[in-house]
PDB file of C-alpha atoms in Angstrom:
ATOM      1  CA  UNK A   1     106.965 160.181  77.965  1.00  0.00           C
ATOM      2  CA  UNK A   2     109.894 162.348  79.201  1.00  0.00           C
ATOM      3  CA  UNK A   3     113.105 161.272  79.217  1.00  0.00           C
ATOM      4  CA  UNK A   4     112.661 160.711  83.126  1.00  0.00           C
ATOM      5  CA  UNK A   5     109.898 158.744  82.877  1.00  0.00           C
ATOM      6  CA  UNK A   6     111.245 156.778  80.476  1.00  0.00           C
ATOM      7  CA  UNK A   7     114.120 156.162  82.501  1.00  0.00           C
ATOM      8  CA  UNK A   8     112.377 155.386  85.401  1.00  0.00           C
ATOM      9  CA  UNK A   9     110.523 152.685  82.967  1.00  0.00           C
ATOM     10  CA  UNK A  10     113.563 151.261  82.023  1.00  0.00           C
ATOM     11  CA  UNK A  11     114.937 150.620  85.246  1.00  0.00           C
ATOM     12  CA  UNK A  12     111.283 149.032  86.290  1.00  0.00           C
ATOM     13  CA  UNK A  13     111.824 146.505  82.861  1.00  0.00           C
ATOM     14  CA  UNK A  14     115.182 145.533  83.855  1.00  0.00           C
ATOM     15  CA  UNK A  15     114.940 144.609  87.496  1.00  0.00           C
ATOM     16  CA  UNK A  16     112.106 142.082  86.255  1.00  0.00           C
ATOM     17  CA  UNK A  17     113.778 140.833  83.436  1.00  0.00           C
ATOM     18  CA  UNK A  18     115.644 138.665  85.745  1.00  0.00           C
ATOM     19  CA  UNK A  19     112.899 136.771  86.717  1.00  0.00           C
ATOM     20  CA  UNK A  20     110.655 136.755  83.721  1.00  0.00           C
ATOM     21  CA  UNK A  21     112.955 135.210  81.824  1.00  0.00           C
ATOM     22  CA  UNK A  22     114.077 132.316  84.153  1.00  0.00           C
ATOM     23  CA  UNK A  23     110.189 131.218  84.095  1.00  0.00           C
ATOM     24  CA  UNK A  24     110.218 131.507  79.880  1.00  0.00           C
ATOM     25  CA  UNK A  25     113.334 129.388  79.937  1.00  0.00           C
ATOM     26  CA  UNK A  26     111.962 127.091  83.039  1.00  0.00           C
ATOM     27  CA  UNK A  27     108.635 126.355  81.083  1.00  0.00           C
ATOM     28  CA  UNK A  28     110.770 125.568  77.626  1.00  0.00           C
ATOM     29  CA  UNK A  29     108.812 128.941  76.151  1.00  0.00           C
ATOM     30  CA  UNK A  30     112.080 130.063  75.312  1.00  0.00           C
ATOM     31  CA  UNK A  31     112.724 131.485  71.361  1.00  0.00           C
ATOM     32  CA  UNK A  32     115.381 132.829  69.561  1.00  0.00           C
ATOM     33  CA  UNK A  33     115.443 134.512  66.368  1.00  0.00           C
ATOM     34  CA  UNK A  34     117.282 135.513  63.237  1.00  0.00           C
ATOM     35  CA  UNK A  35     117.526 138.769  61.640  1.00  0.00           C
ATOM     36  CA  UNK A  36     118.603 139.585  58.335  1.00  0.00           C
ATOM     37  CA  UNK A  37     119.412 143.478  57.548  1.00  0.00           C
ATOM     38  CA  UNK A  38     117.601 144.853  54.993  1.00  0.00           C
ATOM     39  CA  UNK A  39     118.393 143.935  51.149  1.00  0.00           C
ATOM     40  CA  UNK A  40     119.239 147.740  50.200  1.00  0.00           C
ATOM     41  CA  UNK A  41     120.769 148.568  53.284  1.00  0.00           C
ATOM     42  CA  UNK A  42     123.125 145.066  53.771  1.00  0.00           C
ATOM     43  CA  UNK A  43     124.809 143.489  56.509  1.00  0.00           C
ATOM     44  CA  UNK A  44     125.438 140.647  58.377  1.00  0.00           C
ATOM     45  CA  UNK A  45     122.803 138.404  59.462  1.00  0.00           C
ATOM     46  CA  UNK A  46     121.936 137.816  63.370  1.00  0.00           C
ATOM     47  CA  UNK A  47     121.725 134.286  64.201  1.00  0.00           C
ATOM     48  CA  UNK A  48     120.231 132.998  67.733  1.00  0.00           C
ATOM     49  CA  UNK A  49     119.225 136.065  69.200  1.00  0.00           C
ATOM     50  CA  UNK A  50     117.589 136.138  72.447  1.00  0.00           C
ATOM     51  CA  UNK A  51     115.218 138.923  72.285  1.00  0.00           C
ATOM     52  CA  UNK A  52     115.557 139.669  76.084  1.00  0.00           C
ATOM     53  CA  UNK A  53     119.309 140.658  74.988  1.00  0.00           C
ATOM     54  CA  UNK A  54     118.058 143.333  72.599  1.00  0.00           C
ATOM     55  CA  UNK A  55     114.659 144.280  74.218  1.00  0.00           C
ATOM     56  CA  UNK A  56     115.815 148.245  73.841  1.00  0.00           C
ATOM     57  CA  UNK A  57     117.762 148.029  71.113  1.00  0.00           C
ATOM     58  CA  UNK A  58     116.479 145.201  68.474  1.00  0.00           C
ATOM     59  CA  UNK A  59     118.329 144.721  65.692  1.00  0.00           C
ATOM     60  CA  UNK A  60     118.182 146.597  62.196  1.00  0.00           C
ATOM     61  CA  UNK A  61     114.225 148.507  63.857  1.00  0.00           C
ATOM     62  CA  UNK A  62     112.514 145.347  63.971  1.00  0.00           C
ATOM     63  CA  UNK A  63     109.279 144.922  66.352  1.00  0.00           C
ATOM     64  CA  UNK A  64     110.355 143.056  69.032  1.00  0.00           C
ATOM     65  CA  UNK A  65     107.578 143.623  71.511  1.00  0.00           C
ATOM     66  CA  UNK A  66     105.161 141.057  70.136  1.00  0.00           C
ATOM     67  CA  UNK A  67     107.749 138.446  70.399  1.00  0.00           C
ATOM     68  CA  UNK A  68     108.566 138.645  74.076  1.00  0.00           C
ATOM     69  CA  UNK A  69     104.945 139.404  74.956  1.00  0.00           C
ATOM     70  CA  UNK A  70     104.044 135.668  73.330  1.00  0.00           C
ATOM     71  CA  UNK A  71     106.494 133.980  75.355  1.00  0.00           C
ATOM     72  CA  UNK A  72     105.612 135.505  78.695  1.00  0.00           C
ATOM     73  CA  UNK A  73     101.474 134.603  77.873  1.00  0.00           C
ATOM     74  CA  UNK A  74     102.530 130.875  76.876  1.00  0.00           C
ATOM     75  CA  UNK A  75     104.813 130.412  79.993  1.00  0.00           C
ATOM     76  CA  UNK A  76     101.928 131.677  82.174  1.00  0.00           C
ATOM     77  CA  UNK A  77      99.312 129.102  79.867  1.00  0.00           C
ATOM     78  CA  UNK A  78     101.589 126.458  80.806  1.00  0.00           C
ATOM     79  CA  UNK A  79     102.146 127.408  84.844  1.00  0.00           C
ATOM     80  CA  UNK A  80      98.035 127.669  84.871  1.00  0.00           C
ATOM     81  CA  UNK A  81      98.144 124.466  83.268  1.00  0.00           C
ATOM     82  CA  UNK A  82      99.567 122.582  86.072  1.00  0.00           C
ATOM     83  CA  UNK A  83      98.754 121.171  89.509  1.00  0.00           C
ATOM     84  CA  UNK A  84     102.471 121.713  90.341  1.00  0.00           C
ATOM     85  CA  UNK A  85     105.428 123.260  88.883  1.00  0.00           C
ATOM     86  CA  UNK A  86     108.977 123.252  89.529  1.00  0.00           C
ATOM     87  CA  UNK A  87     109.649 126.781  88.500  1.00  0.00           C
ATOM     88  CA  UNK A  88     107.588 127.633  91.387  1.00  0.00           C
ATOM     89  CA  UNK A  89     108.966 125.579  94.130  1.00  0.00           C
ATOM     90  CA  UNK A  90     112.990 125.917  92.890  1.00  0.00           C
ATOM     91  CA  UNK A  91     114.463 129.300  94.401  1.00  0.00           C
ATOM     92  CA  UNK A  92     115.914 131.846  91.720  1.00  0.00           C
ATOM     93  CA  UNK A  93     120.023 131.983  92.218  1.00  0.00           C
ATOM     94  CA  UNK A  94     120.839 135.439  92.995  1.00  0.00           C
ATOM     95  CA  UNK A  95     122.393 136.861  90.279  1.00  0.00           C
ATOM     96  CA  UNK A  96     124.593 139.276  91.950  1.00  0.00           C
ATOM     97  CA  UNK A  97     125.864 136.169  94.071  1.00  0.00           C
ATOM     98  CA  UNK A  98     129.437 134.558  92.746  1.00  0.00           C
ATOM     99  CA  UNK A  99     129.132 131.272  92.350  1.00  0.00           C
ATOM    100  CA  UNK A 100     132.732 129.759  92.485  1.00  0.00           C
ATOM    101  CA  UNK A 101     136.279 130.966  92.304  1.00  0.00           C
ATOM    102  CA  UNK A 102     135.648 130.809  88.264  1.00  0.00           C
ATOM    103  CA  UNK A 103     134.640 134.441  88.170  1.00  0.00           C
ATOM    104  CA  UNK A 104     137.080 135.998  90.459  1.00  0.00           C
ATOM    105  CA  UNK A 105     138.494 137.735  87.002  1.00  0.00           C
ATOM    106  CA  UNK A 106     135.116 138.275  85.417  1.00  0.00           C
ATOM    107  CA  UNK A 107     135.958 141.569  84.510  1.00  0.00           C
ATOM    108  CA  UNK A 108     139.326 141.285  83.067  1.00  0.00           C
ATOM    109  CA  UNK A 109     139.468 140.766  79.179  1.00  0.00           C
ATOM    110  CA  UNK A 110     142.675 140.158  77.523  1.00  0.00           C
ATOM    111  CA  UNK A 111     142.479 142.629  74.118  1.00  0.00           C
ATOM    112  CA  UNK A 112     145.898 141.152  71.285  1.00  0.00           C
ATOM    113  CA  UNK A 113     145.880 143.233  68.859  1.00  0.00           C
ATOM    114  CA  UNK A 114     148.381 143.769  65.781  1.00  0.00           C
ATOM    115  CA  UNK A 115     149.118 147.356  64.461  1.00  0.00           C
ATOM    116  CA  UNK A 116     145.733 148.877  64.219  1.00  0.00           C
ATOM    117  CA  UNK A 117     145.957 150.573  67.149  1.00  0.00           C
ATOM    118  CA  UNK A 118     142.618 152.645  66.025  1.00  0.00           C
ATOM    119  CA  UNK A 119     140.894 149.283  66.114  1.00  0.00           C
ATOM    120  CA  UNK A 120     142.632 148.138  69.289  1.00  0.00           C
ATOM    121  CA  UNK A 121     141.256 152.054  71.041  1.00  0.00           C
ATOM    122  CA  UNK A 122     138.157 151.364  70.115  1.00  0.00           C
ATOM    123  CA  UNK A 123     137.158 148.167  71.320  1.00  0.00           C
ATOM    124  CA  UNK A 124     139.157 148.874  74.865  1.00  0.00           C
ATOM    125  CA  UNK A 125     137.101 151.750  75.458  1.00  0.00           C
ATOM    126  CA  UNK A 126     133.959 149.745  74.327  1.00  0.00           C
ATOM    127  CA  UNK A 127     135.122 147.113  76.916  1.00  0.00           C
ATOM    128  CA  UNK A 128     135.195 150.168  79.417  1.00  0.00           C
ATOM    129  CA  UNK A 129     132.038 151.569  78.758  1.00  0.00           C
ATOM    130  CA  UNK A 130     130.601 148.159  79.728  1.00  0.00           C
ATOM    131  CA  UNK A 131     132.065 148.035  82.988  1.00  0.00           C
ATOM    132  CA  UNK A 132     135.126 145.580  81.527  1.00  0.00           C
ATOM    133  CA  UNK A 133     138.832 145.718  81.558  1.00  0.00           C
ATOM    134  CA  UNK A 134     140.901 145.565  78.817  1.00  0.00           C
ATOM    135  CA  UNK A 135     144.493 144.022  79.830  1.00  0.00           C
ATOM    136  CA  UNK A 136     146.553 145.405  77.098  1.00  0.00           C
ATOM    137  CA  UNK A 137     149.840 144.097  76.954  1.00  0.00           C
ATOM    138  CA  UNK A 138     152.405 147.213  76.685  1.00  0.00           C
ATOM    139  CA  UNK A 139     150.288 149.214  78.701  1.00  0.00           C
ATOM    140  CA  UNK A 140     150.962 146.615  81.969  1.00  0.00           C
ATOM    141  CA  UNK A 141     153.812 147.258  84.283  1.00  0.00           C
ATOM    142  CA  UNK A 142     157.560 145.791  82.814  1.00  0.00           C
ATOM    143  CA  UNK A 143     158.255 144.470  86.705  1.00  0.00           C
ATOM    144  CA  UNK A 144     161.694 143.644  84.950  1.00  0.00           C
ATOM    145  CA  UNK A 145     160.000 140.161  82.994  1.00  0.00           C
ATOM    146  CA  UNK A 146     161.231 139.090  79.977  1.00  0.00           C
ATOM    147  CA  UNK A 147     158.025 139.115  77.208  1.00  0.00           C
ATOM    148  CA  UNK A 148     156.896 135.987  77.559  1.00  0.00           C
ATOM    149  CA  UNK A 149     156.960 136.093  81.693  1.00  0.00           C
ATOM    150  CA  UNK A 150     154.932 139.397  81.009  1.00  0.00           C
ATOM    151  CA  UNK A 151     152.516 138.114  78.884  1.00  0.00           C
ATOM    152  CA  UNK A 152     151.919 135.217  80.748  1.00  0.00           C
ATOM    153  CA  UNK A 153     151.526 136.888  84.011  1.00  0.00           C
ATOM    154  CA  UNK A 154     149.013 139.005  82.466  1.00  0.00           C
ATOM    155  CA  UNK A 155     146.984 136.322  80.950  1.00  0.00           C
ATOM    156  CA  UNK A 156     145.413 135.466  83.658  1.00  0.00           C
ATOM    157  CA  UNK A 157     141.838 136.257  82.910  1.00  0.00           C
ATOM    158  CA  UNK A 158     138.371 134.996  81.766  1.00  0.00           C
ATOM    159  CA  UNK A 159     138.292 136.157  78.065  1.00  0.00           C
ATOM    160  CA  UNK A 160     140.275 136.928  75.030  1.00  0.00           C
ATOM    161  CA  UNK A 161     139.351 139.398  72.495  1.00  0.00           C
ATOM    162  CA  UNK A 162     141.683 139.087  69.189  1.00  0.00           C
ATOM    163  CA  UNK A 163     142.322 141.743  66.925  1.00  0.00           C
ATOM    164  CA  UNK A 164     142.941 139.781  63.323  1.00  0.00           C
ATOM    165  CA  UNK A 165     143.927 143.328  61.350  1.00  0.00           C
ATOM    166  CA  UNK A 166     145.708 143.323  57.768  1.00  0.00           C
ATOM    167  CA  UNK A 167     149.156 144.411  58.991  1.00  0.00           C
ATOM    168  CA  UNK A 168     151.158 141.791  56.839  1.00  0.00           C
ATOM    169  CA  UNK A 169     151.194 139.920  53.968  1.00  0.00           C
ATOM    170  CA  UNK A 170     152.529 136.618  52.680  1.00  0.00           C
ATOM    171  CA  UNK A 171     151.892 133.434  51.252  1.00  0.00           C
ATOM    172  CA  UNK A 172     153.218 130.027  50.063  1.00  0.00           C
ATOM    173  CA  UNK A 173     156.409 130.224  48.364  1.00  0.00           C
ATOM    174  CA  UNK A 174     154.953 128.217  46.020  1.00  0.00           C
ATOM    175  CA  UNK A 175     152.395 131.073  45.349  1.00  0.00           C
ATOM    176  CA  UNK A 176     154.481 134.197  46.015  1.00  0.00           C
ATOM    177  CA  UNK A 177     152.387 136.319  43.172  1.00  0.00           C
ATOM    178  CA  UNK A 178     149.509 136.451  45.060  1.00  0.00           C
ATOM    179  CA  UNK A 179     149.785 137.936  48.161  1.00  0.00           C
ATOM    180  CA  UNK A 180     147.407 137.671  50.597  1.00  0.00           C
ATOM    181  CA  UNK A 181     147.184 140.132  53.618  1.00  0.00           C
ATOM    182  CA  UNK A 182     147.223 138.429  57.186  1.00  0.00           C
ATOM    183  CA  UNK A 183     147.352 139.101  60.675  1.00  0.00           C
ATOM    184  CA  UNK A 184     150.991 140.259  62.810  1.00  0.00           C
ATOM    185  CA  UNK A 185     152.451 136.660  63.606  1.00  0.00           C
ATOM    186  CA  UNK A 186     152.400 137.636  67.385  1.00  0.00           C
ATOM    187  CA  UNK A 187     148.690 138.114  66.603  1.00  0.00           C
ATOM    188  CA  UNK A 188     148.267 134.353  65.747  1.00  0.00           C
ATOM    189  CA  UNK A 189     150.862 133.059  68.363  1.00  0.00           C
ATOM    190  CA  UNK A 190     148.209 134.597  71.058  1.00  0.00           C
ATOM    191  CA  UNK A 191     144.964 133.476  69.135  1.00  0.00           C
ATOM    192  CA  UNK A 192     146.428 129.770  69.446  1.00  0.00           C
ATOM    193  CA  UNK A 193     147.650 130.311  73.229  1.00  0.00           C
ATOM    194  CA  UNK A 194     144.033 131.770  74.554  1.00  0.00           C
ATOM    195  CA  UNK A 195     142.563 129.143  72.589  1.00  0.00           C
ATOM    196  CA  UNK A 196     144.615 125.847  74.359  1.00  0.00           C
ATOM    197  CA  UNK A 197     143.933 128.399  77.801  1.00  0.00           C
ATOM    198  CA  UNK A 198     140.938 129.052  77.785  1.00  0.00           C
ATOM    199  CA  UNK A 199     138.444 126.990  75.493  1.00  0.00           C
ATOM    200  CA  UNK A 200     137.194 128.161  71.857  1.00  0.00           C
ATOM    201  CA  UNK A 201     133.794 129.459  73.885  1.00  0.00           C
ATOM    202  CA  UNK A 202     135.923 131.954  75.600  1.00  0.00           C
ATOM    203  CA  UNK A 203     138.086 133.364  72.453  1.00  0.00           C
ATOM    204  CA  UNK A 204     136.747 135.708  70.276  1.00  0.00           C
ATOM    205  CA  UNK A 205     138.122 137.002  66.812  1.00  0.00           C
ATOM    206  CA  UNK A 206     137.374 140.284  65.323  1.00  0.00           C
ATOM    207  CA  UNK A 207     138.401 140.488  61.484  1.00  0.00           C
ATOM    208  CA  UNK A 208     138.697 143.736  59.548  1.00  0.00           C
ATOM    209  CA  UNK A 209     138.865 143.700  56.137  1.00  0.00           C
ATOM    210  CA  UNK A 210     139.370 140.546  54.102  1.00  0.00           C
ATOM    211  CA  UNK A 211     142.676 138.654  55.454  1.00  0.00           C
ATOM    212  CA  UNK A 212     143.742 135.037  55.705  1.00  0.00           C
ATOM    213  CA  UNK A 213     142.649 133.209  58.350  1.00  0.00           C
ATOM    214  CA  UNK A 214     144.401 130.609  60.151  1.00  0.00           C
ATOM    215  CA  UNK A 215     142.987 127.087  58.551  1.00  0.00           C
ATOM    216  CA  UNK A 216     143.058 125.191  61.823  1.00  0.00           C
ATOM    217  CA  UNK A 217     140.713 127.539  63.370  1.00  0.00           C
ATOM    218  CA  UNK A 218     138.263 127.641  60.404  1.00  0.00           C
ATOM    219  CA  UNK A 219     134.841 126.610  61.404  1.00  0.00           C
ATOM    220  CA  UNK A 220     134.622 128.859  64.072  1.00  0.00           C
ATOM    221  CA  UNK A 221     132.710 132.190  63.743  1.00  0.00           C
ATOM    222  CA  UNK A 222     134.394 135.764  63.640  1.00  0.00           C
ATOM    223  CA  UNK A 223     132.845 138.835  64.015  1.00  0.00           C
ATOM    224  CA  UNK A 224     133.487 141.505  61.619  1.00  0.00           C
ATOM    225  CA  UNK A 225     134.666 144.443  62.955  1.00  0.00           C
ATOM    226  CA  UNK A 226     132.889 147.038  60.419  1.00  0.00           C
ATOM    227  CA  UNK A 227     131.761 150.666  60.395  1.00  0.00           C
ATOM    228  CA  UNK A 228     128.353 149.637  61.103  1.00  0.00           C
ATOM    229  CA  UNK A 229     128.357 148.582  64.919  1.00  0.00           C
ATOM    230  CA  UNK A 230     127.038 145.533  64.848  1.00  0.00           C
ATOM    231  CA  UNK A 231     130.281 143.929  65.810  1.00  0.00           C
ATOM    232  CA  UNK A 232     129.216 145.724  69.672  1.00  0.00           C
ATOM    233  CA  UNK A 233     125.716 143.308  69.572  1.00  0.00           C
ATOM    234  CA  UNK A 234     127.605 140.510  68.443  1.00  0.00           C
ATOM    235  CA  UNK A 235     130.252 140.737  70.744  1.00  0.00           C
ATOM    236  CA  UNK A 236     128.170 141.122  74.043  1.00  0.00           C
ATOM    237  CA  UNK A 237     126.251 138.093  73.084  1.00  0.00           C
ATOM    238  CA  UNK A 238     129.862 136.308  73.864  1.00  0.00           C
ATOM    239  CA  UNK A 239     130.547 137.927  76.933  1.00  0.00           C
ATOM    240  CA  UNK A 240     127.130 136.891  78.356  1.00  0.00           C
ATOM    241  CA  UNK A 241     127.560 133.730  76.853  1.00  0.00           C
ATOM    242  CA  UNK A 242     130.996 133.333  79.373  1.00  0.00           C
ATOM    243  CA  UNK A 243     129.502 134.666  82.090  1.00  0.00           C
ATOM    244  CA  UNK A 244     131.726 138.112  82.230  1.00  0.00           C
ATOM    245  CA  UNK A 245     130.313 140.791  84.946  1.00  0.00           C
ATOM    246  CA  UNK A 246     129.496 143.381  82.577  1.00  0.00           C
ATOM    247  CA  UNK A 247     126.155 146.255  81.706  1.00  0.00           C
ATOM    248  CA  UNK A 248     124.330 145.341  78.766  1.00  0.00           C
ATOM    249  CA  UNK A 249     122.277 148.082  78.364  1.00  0.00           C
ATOM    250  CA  UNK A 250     125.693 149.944  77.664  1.00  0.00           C
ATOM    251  CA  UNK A 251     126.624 148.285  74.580  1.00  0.00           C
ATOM    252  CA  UNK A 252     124.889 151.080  72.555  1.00  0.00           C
TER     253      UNK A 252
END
């Protein structure tokens, strides 16, 4: 096809996605799958994927037709299969429509960063890109506020995106030969307010390199913010998961 036409194909997929895959979820045909990179190229492994999420851009070249097209013919087996079925009678929400006052800052992210400000450049404009904003601290308006009254004002938004880059290093004092490299203190500080703020499902931690991590927040996942991109994948799945406003089909 040209590259109109497969535009114009593109656009066609997405406006039905909507509703295809409220009826997979509705008839419990949903899947989701795991994806391991290959063993002489390496990477990190993709858990929980929804394959609608990646439908143009599936992870590491795998097939990913077959796998959406089985879903769709076993949620229309099972609405064939009934008299009556509550997919049918229960109107689809509008997804354009806001549903409360919880998403009037659906589009503001709150990027903390340390003193990788490559790092920090590159994930705001990836934000951009995808129809975001990235509230950077020192870039907001002084308004005469101490730092704390600045950062506060500013922190009012629906998602946190924390930089965790190897700009110090430190360790017990009972330990002080081996030094491990960690994360700017004001880095942590904000990782433990946006955490109390807004909920663990809301905070997300990008790690570069091989630092300390914070032990009370061990358990939770981070996303490895590597040459390879995959951090972008990984990262939209948590926006969608919070329900931020933004264009998936940008992430790439």
């Amino acid at each position: 096809m040209t590259t109109s036409e497969t535009s114009e194909v593109r656009s066609e997929i997405n406006k039905r996605r909507t509703f295809v895959e409220e009826m997979v979820n509705r008839t419990g045909c949903a899947k989701r799958f795991d994806w391991s990179p290959p063993p002489m190229v390496g990477g990190f492994q993709m858990k929980g994927v929804n394959p609608f999420d990646v439908f143009f851009e599936p992870p590491y070249g795998t097939p990913i037709t077959t796998m959406i097209t089985d879903m769709i013919d076993q949620t229309i087996g099972v609405i064939e299969n009934l008299d009556t079925f509550a997919v049918l009678d229960t109107p689809i929400e509008n997804p354009t429509k806001t549903k409360s006052t919880k998403k009037k800052n659906s589009k503001k992210v709150f990027l903390v960063h340390g003193h990788d400000n490559e790092l920090k450049e590159t994930v705001a404009r990836f934000l951009e890109k995808i129809g975001l904003e990235p509230i950077i601290l020192h870039e907001q308006v002084n308004e005469g506020l101490t730092i704390i009254e600045k950062f506060e004002k500013n922190s009012d938004v629906q998602f946190a995106i924390v930089l965790m880059t190897p700009d110090d290093i430190g360790n017990s004092k009972n330990n002080t030969e081996a030094l491990n490299a960690r994360a700017r203190q004001n880095v942590i500080l904000e990782l433990g307010y946006f955490l109390g703020k807004l909920g663990r499902e809301k905070v997300c931690a990008l790690i570069k390199g091989n630092l300390e991590r914070p032990s009370d927040y061990d358990g939770v996942v981070y996303i490895a913010a590597d040459h390879s991109n995959d951090w972008k994948l990984l990262l939209g799945k948590e926006l969608k998961q919070a329900e931020l406003d933004f264009d998936g089909n940008k992430i790439f």
